[in-house]
Tab-separated table of C-alpha atoms in Angstrom:
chain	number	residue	atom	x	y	z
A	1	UNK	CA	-0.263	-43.990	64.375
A	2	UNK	CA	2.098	-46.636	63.427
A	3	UNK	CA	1.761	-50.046	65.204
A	4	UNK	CA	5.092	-51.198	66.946
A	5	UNK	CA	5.512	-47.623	68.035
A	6	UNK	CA	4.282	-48.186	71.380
A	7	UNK	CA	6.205	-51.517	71.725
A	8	UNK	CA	9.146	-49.480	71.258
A	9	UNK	CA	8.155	-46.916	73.458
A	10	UNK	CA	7.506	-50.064	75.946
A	11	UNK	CA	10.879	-51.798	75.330
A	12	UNK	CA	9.467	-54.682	73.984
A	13	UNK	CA	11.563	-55.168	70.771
A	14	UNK	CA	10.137	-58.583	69.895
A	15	UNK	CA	6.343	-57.307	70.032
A	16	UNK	CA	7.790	-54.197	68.225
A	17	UNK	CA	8.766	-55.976	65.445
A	18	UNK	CA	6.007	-57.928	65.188
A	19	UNK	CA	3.580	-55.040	64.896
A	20	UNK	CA	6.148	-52.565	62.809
A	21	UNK	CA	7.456	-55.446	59.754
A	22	UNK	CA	3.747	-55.907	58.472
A	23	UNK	CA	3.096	-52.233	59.203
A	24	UNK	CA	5.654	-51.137	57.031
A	25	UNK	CA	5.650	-53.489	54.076
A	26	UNK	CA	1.692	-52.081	53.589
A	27	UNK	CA	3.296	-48.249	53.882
A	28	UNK	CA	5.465	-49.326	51.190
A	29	UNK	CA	3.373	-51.077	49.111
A	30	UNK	CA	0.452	-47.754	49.650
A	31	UNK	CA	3.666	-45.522	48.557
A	32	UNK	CA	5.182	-47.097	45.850
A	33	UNK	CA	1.237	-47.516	44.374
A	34	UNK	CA	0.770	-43.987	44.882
A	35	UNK	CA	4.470	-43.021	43.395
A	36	UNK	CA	3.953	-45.076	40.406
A	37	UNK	CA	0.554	-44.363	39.431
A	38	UNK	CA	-1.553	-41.702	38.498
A	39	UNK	CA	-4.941	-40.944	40.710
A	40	UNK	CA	-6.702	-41.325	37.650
A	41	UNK	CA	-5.088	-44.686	37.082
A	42	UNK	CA	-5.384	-45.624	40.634
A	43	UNK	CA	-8.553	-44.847	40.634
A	44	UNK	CA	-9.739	-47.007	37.861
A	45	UNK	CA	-8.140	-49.576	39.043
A	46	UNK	CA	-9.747	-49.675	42.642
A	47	UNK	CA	-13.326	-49.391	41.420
A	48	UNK	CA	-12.583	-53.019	39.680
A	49	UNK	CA	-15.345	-54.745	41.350
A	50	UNK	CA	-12.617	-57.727	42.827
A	51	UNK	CA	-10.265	-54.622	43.300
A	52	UNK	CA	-12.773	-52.536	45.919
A	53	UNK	CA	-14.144	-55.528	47.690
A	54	UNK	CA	-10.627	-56.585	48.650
A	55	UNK	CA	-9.449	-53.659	50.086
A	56	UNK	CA	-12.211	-52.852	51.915
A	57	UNK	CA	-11.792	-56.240	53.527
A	58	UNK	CA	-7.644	-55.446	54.010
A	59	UNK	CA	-9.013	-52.085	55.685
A	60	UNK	CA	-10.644	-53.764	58.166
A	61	UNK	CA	-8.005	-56.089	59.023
A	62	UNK	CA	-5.543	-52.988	59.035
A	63	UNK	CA	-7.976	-51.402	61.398
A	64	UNK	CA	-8.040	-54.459	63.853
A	65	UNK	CA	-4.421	-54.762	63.324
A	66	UNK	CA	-3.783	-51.310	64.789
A	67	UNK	CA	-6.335	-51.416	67.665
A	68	UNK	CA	-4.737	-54.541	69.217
A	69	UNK	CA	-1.713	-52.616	68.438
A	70	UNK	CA	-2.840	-49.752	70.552
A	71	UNK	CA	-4.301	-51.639	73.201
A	72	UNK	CA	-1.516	-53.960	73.757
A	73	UNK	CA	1.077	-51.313	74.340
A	74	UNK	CA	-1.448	-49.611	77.087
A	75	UNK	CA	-2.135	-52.215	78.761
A	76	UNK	CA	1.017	-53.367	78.943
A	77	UNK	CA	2.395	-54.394	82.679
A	78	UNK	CA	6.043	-53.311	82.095
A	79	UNK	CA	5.044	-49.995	82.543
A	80	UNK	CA	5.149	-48.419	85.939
A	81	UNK	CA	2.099	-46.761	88.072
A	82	UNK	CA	-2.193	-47.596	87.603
A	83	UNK	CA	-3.560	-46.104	85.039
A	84	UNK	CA	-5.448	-42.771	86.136
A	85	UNK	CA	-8.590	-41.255	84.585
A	86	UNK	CA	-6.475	-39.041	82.199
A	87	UNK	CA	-4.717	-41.993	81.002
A	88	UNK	CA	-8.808	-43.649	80.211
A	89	UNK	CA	-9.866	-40.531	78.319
A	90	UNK	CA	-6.375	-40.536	76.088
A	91	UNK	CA	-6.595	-43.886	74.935
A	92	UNK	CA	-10.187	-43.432	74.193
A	93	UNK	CA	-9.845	-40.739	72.123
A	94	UNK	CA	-6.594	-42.590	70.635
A	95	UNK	CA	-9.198	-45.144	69.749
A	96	UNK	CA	-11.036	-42.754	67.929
A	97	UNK	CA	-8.743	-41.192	66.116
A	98	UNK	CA	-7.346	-44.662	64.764
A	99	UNK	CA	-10.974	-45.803	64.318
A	100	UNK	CA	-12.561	-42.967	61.526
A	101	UNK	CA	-10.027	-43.410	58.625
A	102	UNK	CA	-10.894	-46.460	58.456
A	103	UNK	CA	-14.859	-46.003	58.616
A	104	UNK	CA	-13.858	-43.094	56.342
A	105	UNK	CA	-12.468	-45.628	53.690
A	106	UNK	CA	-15.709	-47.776	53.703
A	107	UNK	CA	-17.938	-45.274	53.866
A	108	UNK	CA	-16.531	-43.320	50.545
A	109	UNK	CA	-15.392	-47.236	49.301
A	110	UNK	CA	-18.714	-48.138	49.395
A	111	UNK	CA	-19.971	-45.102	47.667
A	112	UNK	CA	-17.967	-45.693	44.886
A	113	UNK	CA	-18.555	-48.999	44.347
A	114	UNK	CA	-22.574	-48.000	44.007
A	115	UNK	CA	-21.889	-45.455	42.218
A	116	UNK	CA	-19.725	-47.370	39.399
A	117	UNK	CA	-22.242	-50.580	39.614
A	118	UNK	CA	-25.301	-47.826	38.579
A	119	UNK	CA	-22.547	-46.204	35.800
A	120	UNK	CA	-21.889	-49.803	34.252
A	121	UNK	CA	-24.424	-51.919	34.951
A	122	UNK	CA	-25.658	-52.066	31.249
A	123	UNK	CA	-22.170	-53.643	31.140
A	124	UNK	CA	-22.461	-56.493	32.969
A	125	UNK	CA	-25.284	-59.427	33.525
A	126	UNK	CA	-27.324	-60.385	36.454
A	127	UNK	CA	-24.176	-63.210	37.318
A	128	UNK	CA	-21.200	-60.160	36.966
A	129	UNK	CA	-20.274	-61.299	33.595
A	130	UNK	CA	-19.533	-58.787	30.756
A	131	UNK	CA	-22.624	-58.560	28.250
A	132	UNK	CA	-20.958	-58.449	24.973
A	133	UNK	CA	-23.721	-57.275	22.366
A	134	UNK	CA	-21.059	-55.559	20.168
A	135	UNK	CA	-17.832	-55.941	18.764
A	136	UNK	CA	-15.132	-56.012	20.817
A	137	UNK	CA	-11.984	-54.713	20.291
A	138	UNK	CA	-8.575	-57.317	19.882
A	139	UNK	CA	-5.083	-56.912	21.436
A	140	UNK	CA	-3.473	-53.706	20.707
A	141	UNK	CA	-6.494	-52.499	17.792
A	142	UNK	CA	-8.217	-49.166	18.255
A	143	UNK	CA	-11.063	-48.536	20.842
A	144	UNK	CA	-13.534	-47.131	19.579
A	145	UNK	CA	-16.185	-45.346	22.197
A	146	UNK	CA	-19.520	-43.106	20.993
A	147	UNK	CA	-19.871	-40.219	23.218
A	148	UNK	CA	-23.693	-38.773	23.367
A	149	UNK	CA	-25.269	-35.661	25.193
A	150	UNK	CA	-28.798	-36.302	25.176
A	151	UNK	CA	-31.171	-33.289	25.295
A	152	UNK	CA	-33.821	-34.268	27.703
A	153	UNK	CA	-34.865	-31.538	30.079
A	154	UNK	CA	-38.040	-32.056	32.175
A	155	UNK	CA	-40.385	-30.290	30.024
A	156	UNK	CA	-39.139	-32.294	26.612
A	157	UNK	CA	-40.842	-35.221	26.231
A	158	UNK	CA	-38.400	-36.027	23.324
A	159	UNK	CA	-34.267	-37.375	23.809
A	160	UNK	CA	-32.759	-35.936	21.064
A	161	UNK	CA	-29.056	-37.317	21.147
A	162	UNK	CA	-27.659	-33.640	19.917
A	163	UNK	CA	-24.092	-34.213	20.762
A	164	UNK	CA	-22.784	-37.261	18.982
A	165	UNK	CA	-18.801	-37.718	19.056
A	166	UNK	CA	-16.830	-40.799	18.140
A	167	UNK	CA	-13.706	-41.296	20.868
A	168	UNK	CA	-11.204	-43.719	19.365
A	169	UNK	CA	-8.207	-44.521	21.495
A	170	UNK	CA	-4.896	-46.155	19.938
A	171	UNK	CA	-3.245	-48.211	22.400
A	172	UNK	CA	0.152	-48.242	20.570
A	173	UNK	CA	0.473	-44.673	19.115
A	174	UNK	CA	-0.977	-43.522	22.516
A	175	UNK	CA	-3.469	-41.011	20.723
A	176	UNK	CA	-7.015	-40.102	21.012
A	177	UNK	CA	-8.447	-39.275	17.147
A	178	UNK	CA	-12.747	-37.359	17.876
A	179	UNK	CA	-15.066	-36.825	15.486
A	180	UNK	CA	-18.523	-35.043	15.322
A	181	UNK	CA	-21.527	-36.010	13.629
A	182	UNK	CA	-23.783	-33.144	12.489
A	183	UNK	CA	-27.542	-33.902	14.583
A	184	UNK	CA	-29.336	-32.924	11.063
A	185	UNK	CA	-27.522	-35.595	9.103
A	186	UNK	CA	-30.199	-37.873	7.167
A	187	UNK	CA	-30.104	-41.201	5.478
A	188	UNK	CA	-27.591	-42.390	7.449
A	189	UNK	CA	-26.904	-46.358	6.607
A	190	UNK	CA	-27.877	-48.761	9.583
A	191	UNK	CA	-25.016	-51.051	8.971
A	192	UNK	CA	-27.578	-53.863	7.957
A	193	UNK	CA	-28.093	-52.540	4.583
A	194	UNK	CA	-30.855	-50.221	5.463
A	195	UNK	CA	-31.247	-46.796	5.602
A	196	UNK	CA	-32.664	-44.390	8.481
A	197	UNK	CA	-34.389	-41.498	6.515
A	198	UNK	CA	-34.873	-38.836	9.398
A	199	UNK	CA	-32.240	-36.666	11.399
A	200	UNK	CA	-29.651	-39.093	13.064
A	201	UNK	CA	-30.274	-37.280	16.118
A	202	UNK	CA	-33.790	-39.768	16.700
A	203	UNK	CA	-32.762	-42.600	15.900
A	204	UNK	CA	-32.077	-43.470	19.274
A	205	UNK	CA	-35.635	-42.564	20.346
A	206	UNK	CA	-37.309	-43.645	17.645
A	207	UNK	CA	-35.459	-46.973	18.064
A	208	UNK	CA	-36.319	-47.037	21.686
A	209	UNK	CA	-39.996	-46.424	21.068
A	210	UNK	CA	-40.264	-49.570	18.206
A	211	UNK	CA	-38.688	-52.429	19.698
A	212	UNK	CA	-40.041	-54.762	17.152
A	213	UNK	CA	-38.316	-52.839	14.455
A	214	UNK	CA	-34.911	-52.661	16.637
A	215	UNK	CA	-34.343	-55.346	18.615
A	216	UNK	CA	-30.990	-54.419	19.780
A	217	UNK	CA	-32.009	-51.504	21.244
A	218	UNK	CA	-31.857	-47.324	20.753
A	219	UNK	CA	-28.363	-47.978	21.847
A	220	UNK	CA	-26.531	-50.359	19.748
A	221	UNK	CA	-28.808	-48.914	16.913
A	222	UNK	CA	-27.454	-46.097	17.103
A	223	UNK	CA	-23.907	-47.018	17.392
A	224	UNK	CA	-24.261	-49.725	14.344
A	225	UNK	CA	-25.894	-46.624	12.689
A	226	UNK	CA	-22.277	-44.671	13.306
A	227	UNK	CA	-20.165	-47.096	12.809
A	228	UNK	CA	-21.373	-48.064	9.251
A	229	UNK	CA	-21.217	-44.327	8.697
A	230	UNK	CA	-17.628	-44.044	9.262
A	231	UNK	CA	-16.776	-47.877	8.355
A	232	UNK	CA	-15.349	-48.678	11.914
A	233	UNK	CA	-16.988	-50.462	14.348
A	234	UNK	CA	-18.266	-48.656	17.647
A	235	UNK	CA	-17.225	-51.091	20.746
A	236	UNK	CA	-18.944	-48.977	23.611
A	237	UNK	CA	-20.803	-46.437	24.198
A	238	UNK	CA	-21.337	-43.303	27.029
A	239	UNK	CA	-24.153	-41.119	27.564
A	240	UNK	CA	-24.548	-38.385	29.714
A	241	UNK	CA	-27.364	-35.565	29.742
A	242	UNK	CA	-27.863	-32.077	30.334
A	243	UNK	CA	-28.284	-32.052	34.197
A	244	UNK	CA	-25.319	-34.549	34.306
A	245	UNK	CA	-23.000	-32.096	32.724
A	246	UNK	CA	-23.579	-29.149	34.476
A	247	UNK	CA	-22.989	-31.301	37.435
A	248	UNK	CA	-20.002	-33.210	36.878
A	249	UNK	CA	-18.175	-29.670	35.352
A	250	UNK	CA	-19.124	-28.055	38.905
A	251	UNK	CA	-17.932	-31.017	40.667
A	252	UNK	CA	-14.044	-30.984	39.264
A	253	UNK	CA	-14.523	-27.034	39.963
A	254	UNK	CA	-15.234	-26.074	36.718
A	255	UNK	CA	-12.924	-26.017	33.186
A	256	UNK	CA	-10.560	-23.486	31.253
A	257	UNK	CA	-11.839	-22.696	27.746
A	258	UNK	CA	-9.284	-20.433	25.692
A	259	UNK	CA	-12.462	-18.800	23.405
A	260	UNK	CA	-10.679	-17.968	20.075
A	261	UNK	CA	-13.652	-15.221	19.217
A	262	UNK	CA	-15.962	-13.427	20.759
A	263	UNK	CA	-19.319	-15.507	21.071
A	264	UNK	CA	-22.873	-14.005	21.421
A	265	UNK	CA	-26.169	-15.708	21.831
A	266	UNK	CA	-28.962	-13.453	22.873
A	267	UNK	CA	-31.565	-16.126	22.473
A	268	UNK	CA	-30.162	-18.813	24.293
A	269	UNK	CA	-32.748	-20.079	26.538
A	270	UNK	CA	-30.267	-19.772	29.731
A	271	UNK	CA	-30.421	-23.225	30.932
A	272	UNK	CA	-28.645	-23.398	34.271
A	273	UNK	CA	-28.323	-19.597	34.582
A	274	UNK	CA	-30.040	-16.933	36.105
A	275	UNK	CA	-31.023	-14.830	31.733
A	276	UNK	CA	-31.441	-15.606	28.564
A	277	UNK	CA	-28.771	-15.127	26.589
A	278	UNK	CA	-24.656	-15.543	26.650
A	279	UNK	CA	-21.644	-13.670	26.343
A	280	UNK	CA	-18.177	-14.656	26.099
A	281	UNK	CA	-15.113	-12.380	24.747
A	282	UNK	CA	-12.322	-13.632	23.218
A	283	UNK	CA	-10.025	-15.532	25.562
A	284	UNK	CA	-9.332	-17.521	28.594
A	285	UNK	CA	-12.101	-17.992	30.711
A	286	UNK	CA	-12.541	-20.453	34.134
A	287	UNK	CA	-16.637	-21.949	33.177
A	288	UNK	CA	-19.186	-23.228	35.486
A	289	UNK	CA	-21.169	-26.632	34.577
A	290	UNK	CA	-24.160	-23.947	33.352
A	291	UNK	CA	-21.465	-21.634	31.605
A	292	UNK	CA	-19.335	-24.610	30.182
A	293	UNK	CA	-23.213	-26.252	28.963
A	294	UNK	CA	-24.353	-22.861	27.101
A	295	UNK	CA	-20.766	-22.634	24.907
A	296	UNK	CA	-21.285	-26.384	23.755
A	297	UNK	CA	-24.584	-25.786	22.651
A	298	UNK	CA	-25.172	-22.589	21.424
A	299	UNK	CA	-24.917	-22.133	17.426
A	300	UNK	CA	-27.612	-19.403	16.816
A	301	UNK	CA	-25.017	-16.918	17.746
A	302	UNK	CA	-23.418	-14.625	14.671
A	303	UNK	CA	-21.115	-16.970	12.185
A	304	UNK	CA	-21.976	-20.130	14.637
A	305	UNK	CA	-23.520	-23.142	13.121
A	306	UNK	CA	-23.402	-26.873	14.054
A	307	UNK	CA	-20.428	-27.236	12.965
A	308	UNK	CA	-18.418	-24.740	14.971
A	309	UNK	CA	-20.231	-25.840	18.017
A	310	UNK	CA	-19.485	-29.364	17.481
A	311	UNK	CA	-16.112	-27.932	17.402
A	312	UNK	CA	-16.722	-26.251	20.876
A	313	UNK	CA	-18.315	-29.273	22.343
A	314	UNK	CA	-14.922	-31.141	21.643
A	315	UNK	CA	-12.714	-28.433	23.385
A	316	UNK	CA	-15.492	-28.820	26.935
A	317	UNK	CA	-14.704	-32.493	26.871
A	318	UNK	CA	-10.503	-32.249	26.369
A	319	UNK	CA	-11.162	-29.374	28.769
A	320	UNK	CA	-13.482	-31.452	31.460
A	321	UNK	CA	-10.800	-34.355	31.290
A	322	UNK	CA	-7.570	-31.905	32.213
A	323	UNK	CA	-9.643	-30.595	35.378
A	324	UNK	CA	-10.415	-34.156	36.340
A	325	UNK	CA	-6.916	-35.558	36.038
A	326	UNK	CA	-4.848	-32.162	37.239
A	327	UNK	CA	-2.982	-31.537	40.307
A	328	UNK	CA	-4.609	-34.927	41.814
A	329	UNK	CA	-8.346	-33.454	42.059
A	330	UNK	CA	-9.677	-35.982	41.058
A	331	UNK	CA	-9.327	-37.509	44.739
A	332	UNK	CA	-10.130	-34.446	46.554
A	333	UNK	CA	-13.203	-33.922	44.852
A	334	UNK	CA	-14.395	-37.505	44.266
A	335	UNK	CA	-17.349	-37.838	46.643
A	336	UNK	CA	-18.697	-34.808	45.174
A	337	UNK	CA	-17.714	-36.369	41.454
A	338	UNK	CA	-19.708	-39.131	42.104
A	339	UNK	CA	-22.824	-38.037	43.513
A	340	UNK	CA	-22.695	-35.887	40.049
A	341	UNK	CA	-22.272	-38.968	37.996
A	342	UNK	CA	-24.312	-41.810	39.345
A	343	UNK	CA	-27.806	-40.653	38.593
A	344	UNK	CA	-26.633	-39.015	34.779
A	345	UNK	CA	-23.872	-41.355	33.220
A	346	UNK	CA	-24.620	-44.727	31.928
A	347	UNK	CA	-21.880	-46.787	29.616
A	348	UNK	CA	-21.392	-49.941	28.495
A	349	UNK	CA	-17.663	-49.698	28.874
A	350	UNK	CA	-16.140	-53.216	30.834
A	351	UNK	CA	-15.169	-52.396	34.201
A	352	UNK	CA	-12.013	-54.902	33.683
A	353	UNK	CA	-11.184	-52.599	31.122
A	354	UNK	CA	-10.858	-48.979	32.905
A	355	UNK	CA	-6.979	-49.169	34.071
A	356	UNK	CA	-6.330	-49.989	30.382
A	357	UNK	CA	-7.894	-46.959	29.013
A	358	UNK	CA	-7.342	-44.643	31.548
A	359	UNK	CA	-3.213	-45.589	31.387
A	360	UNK	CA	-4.102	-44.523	27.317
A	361	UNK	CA	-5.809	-41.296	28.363
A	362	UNK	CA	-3.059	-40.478	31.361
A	363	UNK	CA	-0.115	-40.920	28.415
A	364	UNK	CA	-1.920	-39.190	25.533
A	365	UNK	CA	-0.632	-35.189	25.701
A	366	UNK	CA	-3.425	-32.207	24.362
A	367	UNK	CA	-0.729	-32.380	21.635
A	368	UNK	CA	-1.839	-35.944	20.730
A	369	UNK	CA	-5.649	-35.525	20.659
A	370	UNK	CA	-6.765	-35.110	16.556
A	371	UNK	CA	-10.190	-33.396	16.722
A	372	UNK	CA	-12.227	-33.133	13.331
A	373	UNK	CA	-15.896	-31.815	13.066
A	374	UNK	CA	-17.746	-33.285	9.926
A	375	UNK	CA	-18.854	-30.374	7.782
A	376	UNK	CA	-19.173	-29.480	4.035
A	377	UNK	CA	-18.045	-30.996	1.565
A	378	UNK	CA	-18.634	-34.114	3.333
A	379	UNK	CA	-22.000	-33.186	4.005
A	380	UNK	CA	-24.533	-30.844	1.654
A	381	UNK	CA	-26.864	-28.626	3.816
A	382	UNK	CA	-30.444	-29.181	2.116
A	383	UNK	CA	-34.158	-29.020	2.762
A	384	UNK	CA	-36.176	-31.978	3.490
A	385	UNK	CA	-39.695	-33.347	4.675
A	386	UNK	CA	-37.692	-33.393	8.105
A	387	UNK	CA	-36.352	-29.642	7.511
A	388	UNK	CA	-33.045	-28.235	7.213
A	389	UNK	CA	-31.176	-31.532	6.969
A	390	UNK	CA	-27.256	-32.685	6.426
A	391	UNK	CA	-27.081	-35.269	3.151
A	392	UNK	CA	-23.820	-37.021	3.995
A	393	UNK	CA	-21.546	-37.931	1.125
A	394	UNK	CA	-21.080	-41.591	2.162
A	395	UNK	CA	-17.714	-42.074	0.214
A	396	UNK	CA	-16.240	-39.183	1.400
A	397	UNK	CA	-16.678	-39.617	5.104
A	398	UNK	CA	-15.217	-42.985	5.149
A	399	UNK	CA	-11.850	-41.493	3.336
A	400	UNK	CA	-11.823	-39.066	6.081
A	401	UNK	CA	-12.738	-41.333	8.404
A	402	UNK	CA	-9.872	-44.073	7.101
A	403	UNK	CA	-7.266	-41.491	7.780
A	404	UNK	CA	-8.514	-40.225	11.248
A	405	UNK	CA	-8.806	-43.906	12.627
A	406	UNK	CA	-5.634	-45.083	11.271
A	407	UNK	CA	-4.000	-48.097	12.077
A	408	UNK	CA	-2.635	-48.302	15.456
A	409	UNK	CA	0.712	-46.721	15.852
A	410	UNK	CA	0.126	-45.253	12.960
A	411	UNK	CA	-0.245	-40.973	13.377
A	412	UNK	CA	-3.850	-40.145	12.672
A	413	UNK	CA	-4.212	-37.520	9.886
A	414	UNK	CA	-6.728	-34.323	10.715
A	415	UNK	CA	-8.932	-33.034	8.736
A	416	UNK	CA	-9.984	-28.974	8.614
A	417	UNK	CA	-12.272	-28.547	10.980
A	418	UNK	CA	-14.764	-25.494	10.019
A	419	UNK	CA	-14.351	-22.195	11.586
A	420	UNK	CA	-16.499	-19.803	12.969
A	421	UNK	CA	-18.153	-18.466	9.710
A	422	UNK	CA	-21.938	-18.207	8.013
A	423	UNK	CA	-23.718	-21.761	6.923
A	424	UNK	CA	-24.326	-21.818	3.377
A	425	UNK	CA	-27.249	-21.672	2.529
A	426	UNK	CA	-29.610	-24.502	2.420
A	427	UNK	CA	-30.020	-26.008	-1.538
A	428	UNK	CA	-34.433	-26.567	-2.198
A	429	UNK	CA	-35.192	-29.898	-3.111
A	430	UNK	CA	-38.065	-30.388	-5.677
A	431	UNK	CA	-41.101	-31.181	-3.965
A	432	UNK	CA	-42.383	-34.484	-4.761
């Protein structure tokens, strides 16, 4: 298991040595990474592109480091008496044993090293380089990151981006301030001093679909489109969809929800589960990827709206990132984590830059995560030529907004976030 072990076991201090120094300063340095890191952290750091491809060369030098190990100390001529057939089948199934960790590292190395490339590889170039196409964050300022379910199920021929939240990570206060943007909101400023009339929700689409009009892309649109909103600027984004979710949920073995009322839904189309319609009393409950998908989006139920499920959408995500980071899961279930991800999450998020913010995530507490849902007054429910629409109040948002993203080290200040109670009413506009 160890090489030098069998020099020892030989009498052959020298050789012993030899193999059992350079054996043991790699045991250290494995325990002392593992000791002083976190597996999310660890993690992160070994999908580095530099990071993988280097140990996966060290494992194979490890692995012909203990085979000439093994095979030195059996065929050894200090020891006494042939070798017999017993002694053939033993050290061939010694050989084996030593031989599939280390085809088990590059097997599930190599796996995640596709599976990251296909993740982020709207983040880097055809040459490896980072593609910068937005602003990028400085030295100790805030990172800002827009989160965005998009609703596309095989028979929609429509991505409607119906979950939009705002991540913003403060390296020196070591907190995480979220915010959610209503999917109804209209006239939402482009950050170029125009002004996108319909539902924010297809703008991405609609910028996908007119190139001409958008050169940058549904993408950056979109996140110009959010950060003008809010007066910050959006650095990265990360989308995920329907199918994705479910997926990833089920692969970290699902998440704890503490329900703070009883939520009904008769209507709700079921997707991922066997009827129509979802229950869930007041409480703790352990969700499945469907479960944990149908109480983020449901807001038909009684005294639901928008609003209160943005609210609920927030909670999956605080809850999905405790299952992934808890108890050291998130190595135990990573093959099945990333077969769930590769096909479902794209981000433009800098490879180099995952140890940084997952040591910000590790450090921030449930305690230090602000969560705010923008709802009335910042926004007036009213009907439009694109139906029952959110007018933002432009001013208002950004004061919010100002205080949420403070300045770094600086405690962000929270906002009411609605509760569970009726919508008002839409107010008519005059028909022009």
């Amino acid at each position: 298991m160890i090489p030098g072990l069998g020099q020892l076991f030989n009498r052959r201090p020298r050789l012993a040595a030899l193999f059992l120094i350079p054996s043991l300063i790699v045991l250290v340095i494995g325990f002392l990474l593992v000791q002083t890191g976190s597996p999310a952290r660890l993690a992160a750091w070994v999908v580095a592109p530099q990071v993988l491809g280097t140990l996966l060369a060290l494992n194979w030098l490890v692995l012909a480091w203990r085979l000439v190990a093994v095979f030195q100390a059996f065929l050894d001529t200090g020891r006494s008496g042939p070798t017999g057939r017993l002694g053939i089948v033993g050290i061939a199934v010694i050989a084996v044993l030593v031989v599939l960790p280390h085809v088990a590292v590059w097997r599930y190395g190599t796996i995640m090293g596709d599976t990251f490339a296909r993740i982020f590889q709207s983040a880097s170039s055809e040459d490896g380089g980072v593609v910068a196409d937005g602003p990028v964050p400085g030295d100790g300022e805030r990172i800002n990151v827009l989160l965005v379910g998009v609703d596309k199920l095989p028979d929609r021929s429509a991505s409607l981006t119906d979950t939009m939240i705002v991540a913003s990570l403060d390296p020196v206060g070591k907190t995480v301030s979220m915010v959610s943007l209503p999917r109804d909101m209209v006239n939402a400023p482009l950050g170029n001093g125009d002004v996108y009339g319909p539902k924010l929700n297809s703008l991405l689409s609609f910028a996908e679909r007119n190139p001409k009009t958008f050169p940058k892309g549904g993408m950056r649109t979109l996140e110009d489109a959010v950060g003008s909103l809010l007066g910050i600027p959006i650095h990265y984004y990360a989308r995920i969809d329907f199918i994705g979710f479910i997926a990833m949920v089920d692969a970290v073995g699902g998440v704890d929800i503490d329900v703070k009322r009883t939520l009904r839904a008769k209507h709700y189309d079921g997707y991922g589960l066997t009827d129509t319609g979802f229950r869930l009393t007041k409480g703790i409950h352990h969700l499945t990827g469907a479960e944990a998908l149908a109480y983020a989006r449901i807001r038909k139920g009684a005294g639901e709206t928008d609003f209160t499920r943005a609210g609920r959408q927030q909670e999956v995500i605080v809850a999905l990132r405790s299952s992934v980071t808890s108890g050291g899961s998130l190595f135990w279930r990573l093959p099945t984590l990333l077969d769930a991800v590769a096909t479902t999450i794209r981000t433009d998020v800098p490879t180099a830059r995952l140890p940084e913010l997952t040591a910000i995530v590790d450090e921030v507490g449930s305690g230090d995560v602000v969560r705010v849902v923008i709802g009335h007054p910042l926004v007036a429910a009213a009907n439009t030529k694109f139906g029952s629409s959110q007018v933002p109040n432009l001013e208002k948002i950004k004061a919010v907004a100002a205080r949420l993203f403070s300045a770094p080290g600086t405690p962000p200040v929270p906002w009411p976030t609605p509760k569970a109670t009726k919508a008002p009413k839409p107010t008519p506009t005059p028909a022009s």
